[in-house]
Amino acid sequence: MRNHCFVFTFLITICPVFAQKSNSDHIKKSSLELPRVKVVPITDTNTDRHYELYIKLPEGYSEKSNKKYPVLYFTDAMWQIEILSGTTEYLLEDAILVGISWQKNIDETLKKEIGEHVSRYRDYSIIKSDNKEHQDKYQYGGAEYHLNFIRNDVFKYVENKYQTDENNRTYFGYSMGGEFGAYILLTQPDTFKNYILGSPSLNNDIPLLSELKFKHEKLNANVFISYGTLEKELGSNAEKLISMLKSRNDKSVLLKPIIIEGSHQTAFPMTAVQSMYWLSGLIQ
């Protein structure tokens, strides 16, 4: 068994990944290069939006084996892949990782103005903005469509290609990714068995989530919710979500709330490590 304390050494020594250009044909290639990580293009069949999946198979994975592997799906793939790859290497050695990128074929002007991550404002948000200018620009409230993409296209690809345990899917999302995860949990809880919602950005979503909290009689899910001690507004809303889940008196839900020392930025690394440690006790 590997020494788990090495996880922290890994987190400190992670190096950034830099884009590379082909010297021969100038064709753009993925900027991601990590051991055993495969980058796969995928299209949302309903919207024709292009994404990438960052797939990491466990060491020793073999298609010749009858073994079924649990899968950890996560949003904001470029931001999360390194820390989750390193942490699971020690805590979840048999898990398949599937990161879902931001939209690739998006308006170039908007991408240059906002950044490569601009589609997350649409894909991970639950409600539309009251500000018409902001709504026209960012197209908030696209969570339903992004969830359909994951259920219909991402799962289909991964589960047809690899030996996965379809009853042991986990979702990891941080910030707006946590907001998106809360939406999935309360609208289509059977999408994942385990939900990790780190510092969910639920600023204006609480009333809608409150309406959804009794949509399903049983959620049948394990839920990890965390936030930082310095996250006053996000922390307050995370507590409201925790209270919502407790008020259901749903014995099919195993709830693990955690408060982590730090801000929205500094709480993230420990959210990743602590949630993977929690998850290892459920699926190993």
Short mmCIF file of C-alpha atoms in Angstrom, two decimals:
data_model
loop_
_atom_site.label_atom_id
_atom_site.label_comp_id
_atom_site.label_asym_id
_atom_site.label_seq_id
_atom_site.Cartn_x
_atom_site.Cartn_y
_atom_site.Cartn_z
CA MET A 1 0.00 0.00 0.00
CA ARG A 2 1.39 3.37 -0.97
CA ASN A 3 2.08 5.94 1.71
CA HIS A 4 -0.86 8.38 1.68
CA CYS A 5 1.23 11.26 2.96
CA PHE A 6 2.88 11.40 -0.48
CA VAL A 7 -0.38 12.98 -1.73
CA PHE A 8 0.51 16.24 -0.04
CA THR A 9 3.99 16.22 -1.52
CA PHE A 10 2.42 15.82 -4.94
CA LEU A 11 0.07 18.75 -4.39
CA ILE A 12 2.95 21.04 -3.49
CA THR A 13 5.08 20.04 -6.44
CA ILE A 14 2.52 20.10 -9.27
CA CYS A 15 3.87 21.95 -12.30
CA PRO A 16 1.71 23.88 -14.76
CA VAL A 17 0.91 22.41 -18.16
CA PHE A 18 1.92 24.51 -21.14
CA ALA A 19 0.44 24.60 -24.62
CA GLN A 20 2.56 23.18 -27.39
CA LYS A 21 2.48 23.85 -31.12
CA SER A 22 3.33 21.41 -33.85
CA ASN A 23 6.54 22.44 -35.59
CA SER A 24 5.56 20.72 -38.81
CA ASP A 25 1.96 21.55 -39.62
CA HIS A 26 0.91 24.13 -36.99
CA ILE A 27 -2.19 22.05 -36.21
CA LYS A 28 -3.38 22.77 -32.70
CA LYS A 29 -2.98 19.84 -30.35
CA SER A 30 -4.18 19.37 -26.80
CA SER A 31 -2.09 21.23 -24.25
CA LEU A 32 -2.59 18.43 -21.75
CA GLU A 33 0.20 15.91 -21.22
CA LEU A 34 -0.01 13.69 -18.14
CA PRO A 35 0.91 10.02 -17.68
CA ARG A 36 -1.90 7.64 -18.71
CA VAL A 37 -4.27 10.53 -19.56
CA LYS A 38 -5.98 10.29 -22.94
CA VAL A 39 -7.72 13.31 -24.49
CA VAL A 40 -10.82 12.37 -26.46
CA PRO A 41 -12.96 14.82 -28.50
CA ILE A 42 -16.70 14.48 -27.97
CA THR A 43 -19.72 16.33 -29.36
CA ASP A 44 -23.02 17.16 -27.70
CA THR A 45 -25.36 15.52 -30.18
CA ASN A 46 -28.22 17.90 -29.33
CA THR A 47 -26.34 21.19 -29.60
CA ASP A 48 -23.27 20.35 -31.75
CA ARG A 49 -21.03 21.83 -29.05
CA HIS A 50 -17.56 20.31 -28.97
CA TYR A 51 -15.84 19.25 -25.77
CA GLU A 52 -12.97 17.02 -24.69
CA LEU A 53 -12.83 14.20 -22.18
CA TYR A 54 -9.65 13.74 -20.14
CA ILE A 55 -9.63 10.03 -19.37
CA LYS A 56 -7.18 8.36 -17.01
CA LEU A 57 -7.27 4.58 -16.60
CA PRO A 58 -5.92 2.87 -13.49
CA GLU A 59 -2.47 1.35 -13.60
CA GLY A 60 -2.89 -2.25 -14.69
CA TYR A 61 -6.28 -1.68 -16.31
CA SER A 62 -7.03 -4.52 -18.73
CA GLU A 63 -9.94 -5.04 -21.06
CA LYS A 64 -9.33 -8.77 -20.77
CA SER A 65 -10.34 -8.72 -17.12
CA ASN A 66 -13.94 -9.07 -15.94
CA LYS A 67 -13.37 -6.35 -13.36
CA LYS A 68 -15.71 -3.34 -13.39
CA TYR A 69 -14.19 -0.01 -12.36
CA PRO A 70 -15.83 2.90 -10.50
CA VAL A 71 -15.68 6.18 -12.44
CA LEU A 72 -14.97 9.66 -11.09
CA TYR A 73 -16.45 12.33 -13.39
CA PHE A 74 -15.51 15.97 -12.88
CA THR A 75 -16.18 19.33 -14.49
CA ASP A 76 -13.64 22.14 -15.10
CA ALA A 77 -11.37 19.35 -16.30
CA MET A 78 -8.27 21.45 -17.06
CA TRP A 79 -8.33 22.96 -13.56
CA GLN A 80 -8.99 19.71 -11.70
CA ILE A 81 -7.17 16.94 -13.58
CA GLU A 82 -3.76 17.34 -11.96
CA ILE A 83 -4.85 17.38 -8.34
CA LEU A 84 -7.42 14.62 -8.78
CA SER A 85 -4.99 12.50 -10.76
CA GLY A 86 -2.35 12.77 -8.04
CA THR A 87 -4.75 12.25 -5.14
CA THR A 88 -6.52 9.24 -6.63
CA GLU A 89 -3.17 7.66 -7.49
CA TYR A 90 -2.79 7.04 -3.76
CA LEU A 91 -6.35 6.95 -2.44
CA LEU A 92 -8.40 5.47 -5.32
CA GLU A 93 -6.00 3.31 -7.26
CA ASP A 94 -8.71 1.42 -9.18
CA ALA A 95 -10.87 4.35 -10.27
CA ILE A 96 -11.24 5.62 -13.84
CA LEU A 97 -11.10 9.43 -14.09
CA VAL A 98 -13.17 11.30 -16.67
CA GLY A 99 -12.78 15.07 -16.83
CA ILE A 100 -15.21 17.09 -18.96
CA SER A 101 -13.67 20.16 -20.60
CA TRP A 102 -15.18 23.53 -21.39
CA GLN A 103 -16.74 23.99 -24.84
CA LYS A 104 -14.06 24.12 -27.53
CA ASN A 105 -15.96 25.55 -30.54
CA ILE A 106 -17.18 28.69 -28.85
CA ASP A 107 -17.07 32.27 -30.11
CA GLU A 108 -13.39 33.25 -30.34
CA THR A 109 -14.01 36.89 -29.42
CA LEU A 110 -15.81 35.86 -26.24
CA LYS A 111 -13.11 33.31 -25.46
CA LYS A 112 -10.38 35.93 -25.80
CA GLU A 113 -12.30 38.44 -23.69
CA ILE A 114 -13.35 36.11 -20.85
CA GLY A 115 -11.06 33.09 -21.15
CA GLU A 116 -11.09 29.46 -22.24
CA HIS A 117 -13.51 28.69 -19.40
CA VAL A 118 -16.32 30.98 -20.57
CA SER A 119 -18.78 28.16 -21.34
CA ARG A 120 -18.87 27.12 -17.67
CA TYR A 121 -21.02 30.17 -16.90
CA ARG A 122 -23.70 28.72 -19.16
CA ASP A 123 -23.21 25.00 -18.62
CA TYR A 124 -23.00 24.91 -14.83
CA SER A 125 -25.55 27.59 -13.91
CA ILE A 126 -29.14 26.79 -12.98
CA ILE A 127 -31.07 30.01 -13.55
CA LYS A 128 -30.93 32.85 -16.05
CA SER A 129 -29.66 36.29 -15.13
CA ASP A 130 -32.03 39.21 -14.66
CA ASN A 131 -29.41 41.40 -16.31
CA LYS A 132 -30.24 41.20 -20.04
CA GLU A 133 -26.75 42.25 -21.12
CA HIS A 134 -25.14 39.55 -18.96
CA GLN A 135 -27.68 36.96 -20.02
CA ASP A 136 -27.14 37.64 -23.72
CA LYS A 137 -23.39 37.43 -23.24
CA TYR A 138 -23.05 34.39 -20.97
CA GLN A 139 -26.32 32.52 -21.61
CA TYR A 140 -26.74 31.58 -17.95
CA GLY A 141 -29.07 28.73 -17.01
CA GLY A 142 -27.85 25.94 -19.29
CA ALA A 143 -27.43 23.24 -16.61
CA GLU A 144 -30.32 21.15 -17.93
CA TYR A 145 -28.77 20.90 -21.40
CA HIS A 146 -25.30 20.15 -20.07
CA LEU A 147 -26.70 17.41 -17.85
CA ASN A 148 -28.42 15.87 -20.87
CA PHE A 149 -25.08 15.92 -22.70
CA ILE A 150 -23.40 14.07 -19.84
CA ARG A 151 -26.15 11.48 -19.49
CA ASN A 152 -26.68 10.89 -23.21
CA ASP A 153 -23.24 11.36 -24.78
CA VAL A 154 -20.51 11.22 -22.14
CA PHE A 155 -21.85 8.16 -20.31
CA LYS A 156 -22.56 6.40 -23.59
CA TYR A 157 -18.99 6.88 -24.80
CA VAL A 158 -17.27 5.97 -21.53
CA GLU A 159 -19.44 2.99 -20.68
CA ASN A 160 -19.27 1.51 -24.17
CA LYS A 161 -15.50 1.98 -24.36
CA TYR A 162 -14.35 0.97 -20.89
CA GLN A 163 -15.19 -1.61 -18.23
CA THR A 164 -17.09 0.59 -15.84
CA ASP A 165 -19.39 -0.02 -12.91
CA GLU A 166 -22.48 1.93 -13.99
CA ASN A 167 -23.83 1.80 -10.45
CA ASN A 168 -20.73 3.41 -8.99
CA ARG A 169 -20.36 6.80 -10.66
CA THR A 170 -19.06 9.79 -8.69
CA TYR A 171 -19.37 13.49 -9.49
CA PHE A 172 -16.81 16.07 -8.36
CA GLY A 173 -17.50 19.76 -8.85
CA TYR A 174 -16.07 22.89 -7.25
CA SER A 175 -17.58 26.40 -7.13
CA MET A 176 -19.94 26.60 -10.13
CA GLY A 177 -19.20 22.92 -10.64
CA GLY A 178 -20.61 22.38 -7.14
CA GLU A 179 -23.69 24.39 -8.09
CA PHE A 180 -24.15 22.14 -11.11
CA GLY A 181 -23.75 19.07 -8.91
CA ALA A 182 -26.47 20.26 -6.53
CA TYR A 183 -28.79 20.68 -9.50
CA ILE A 184 -28.06 17.13 -10.70
CA LEU A 185 -28.60 15.70 -7.22
CA LEU A 186 -32.05 17.26 -6.83
CA THR A 187 -33.32 16.80 -10.40
CA GLN A 188 -31.84 13.49 -11.61
CA PRO A 189 -30.18 11.92 -8.56
CA ASP A 190 -29.66 8.56 -10.26
CA THR A 191 -27.05 10.19 -12.53
CA PHE A 192 -24.37 9.53 -9.88
CA LYS A 193 -24.11 7.47 -6.72
CA ASN A 194 -21.69 9.84 -4.99
CA TYR A 195 -21.71 13.64 -5.14
CA ILE A 196 -18.82 15.89 -4.09
CA LEU A 197 -19.92 19.53 -3.98
CA GLY A 198 -17.04 21.81 -3.04
CA SER A 199 -17.92 25.42 -2.12
CA PRO A 200 -21.02 25.37 -4.38
CA SER A 201 -21.86 28.79 -5.86
CA LEU A 202 -25.52 28.90 -4.91
CA ASN A 203 -25.94 32.67 -4.69
CA ASN A 204 -29.37 32.94 -6.34
CA ASP A 205 -30.28 29.27 -6.62
CA ILE A 206 -31.54 28.48 -3.12
CA PRO A 207 -35.26 29.23 -3.82
CA LEU A 208 -35.26 26.97 -6.89
CA LEU A 209 -33.37 24.19 -5.14
CA SER A 210 -35.79 24.46 -2.24
CA GLU A 211 -38.65 23.81 -4.67
CA LEU A 212 -36.81 20.79 -6.06
CA LYS A 213 -35.81 19.21 -2.76
CA PHE A 214 -38.87 16.96 -2.58
CA LYS A 215 -39.09 16.17 -6.29
CA HIS A 216 -37.81 12.65 -5.62
CA GLU A 217 -38.94 10.51 -2.72
CA LYS A 218 -35.47 9.01 -2.32
CA LEU A 219 -32.14 10.32 -3.59
CA ASN A 220 -30.13 7.14 -2.93
CA ALA A 221 -26.86 9.07 -2.87
CA ASN A 222 -23.77 9.77 -0.79
CA VAL A 223 -23.15 13.53 -0.61
CA PHE A 224 -20.00 15.40 0.45
CA ILE A 225 -20.46 19.18 0.85
CA SER A 226 -17.62 21.49 1.88
CA TYR A 227 -16.80 25.17 2.10
CA GLY A 228 -14.07 27.40 3.54
CA THR A 229 -14.25 29.23 6.86
CA LEU A 230 -13.75 32.56 5.07
CA GLU A 231 -16.51 31.95 2.51
CA LYS A 232 -19.26 33.86 4.28
CA GLU A 233 -21.94 34.01 1.57
CA LEU A 234 -21.10 30.72 -0.11
CA GLY A 235 -20.78 29.08 3.29
CA SER A 236 -24.20 30.35 4.34
CA ASN A 237 -25.79 29.02 1.16
CA ALA A 238 -23.96 25.70 1.50
CA GLU A 239 -25.44 25.39 5.00
CA LYS A 240 -28.90 26.04 3.54
CA LEU A 241 -28.35 23.21 1.07
CA ILE A 242 -27.21 20.95 3.90
CA SER A 243 -30.33 21.88 5.88
CA MET A 244 -32.52 21.14 2.84
CA LEU A 245 -31.08 17.67 2.54
CA LYS A 246 -31.44 17.00 6.26
CA SER A 247 -35.06 18.20 6.25
CA ARG A 248 -35.97 15.45 3.80
CA ASN A 249 -35.35 12.81 6.49
CA ASP A 250 -34.22 10.61 3.64
CA LYS A 251 -32.38 7.62 5.06
CA SER A 252 -31.07 6.78 1.57
CA VAL A 253 -28.77 9.83 1.78
CA LEU A 254 -25.39 9.66 3.50
CA LEU A 255 -24.45 13.29 4.08
CA LYS A 256 -20.91 14.43 4.90
CA PRO A 257 -20.63 18.19 5.53
CA ILE A 258 -17.13 19.57 6.10
CA ILE A 259 -15.82 23.07 6.88
CA ILE A 260 -12.27 23.69 5.71
CA GLU A 261 -9.92 26.38 6.92
CA GLY A 262 -9.44 29.07 4.29
CA SER A 263 -10.94 31.09 1.45
CA HIS A 264 -12.59 29.98 -1.78
CA GLN A 265 -9.15 29.61 -3.33
CA THR A 266 -7.23 28.04 -0.47
CA ALA A 267 -9.99 25.61 0.54
CA PHE A 268 -9.88 23.90 -2.84
CA PRO A 269 -6.78 21.65 -2.45
CA MET A 270 -7.97 20.27 0.88
CA THR A 271 -11.47 19.78 -0.56
CA ALA A 272 -9.97 17.56 -3.24
CA VAL A 273 -7.86 15.55 -0.78
CA GLN A 274 -10.50 15.18 1.93
CA SER A 275 -13.27 14.29 -0.52
CA MET A 276 -11.12 11.62 -2.16
CA TYR A 277 -10.30 10.18 1.27
CA TRP A 278 -14.04 10.13 2.06
CA LEU A 279 -14.78 8.52 -1.30
CA SER A 280 -12.12 5.86 -0.81
CA GLY A 281 -14.06 4.58 2.18
CA LEU A 282 -17.17 4.14 0.03
CA ILE A 283 -15.93 2.52 -3.17
CA GLN A 284 -12.65 0.74 -2.37
#
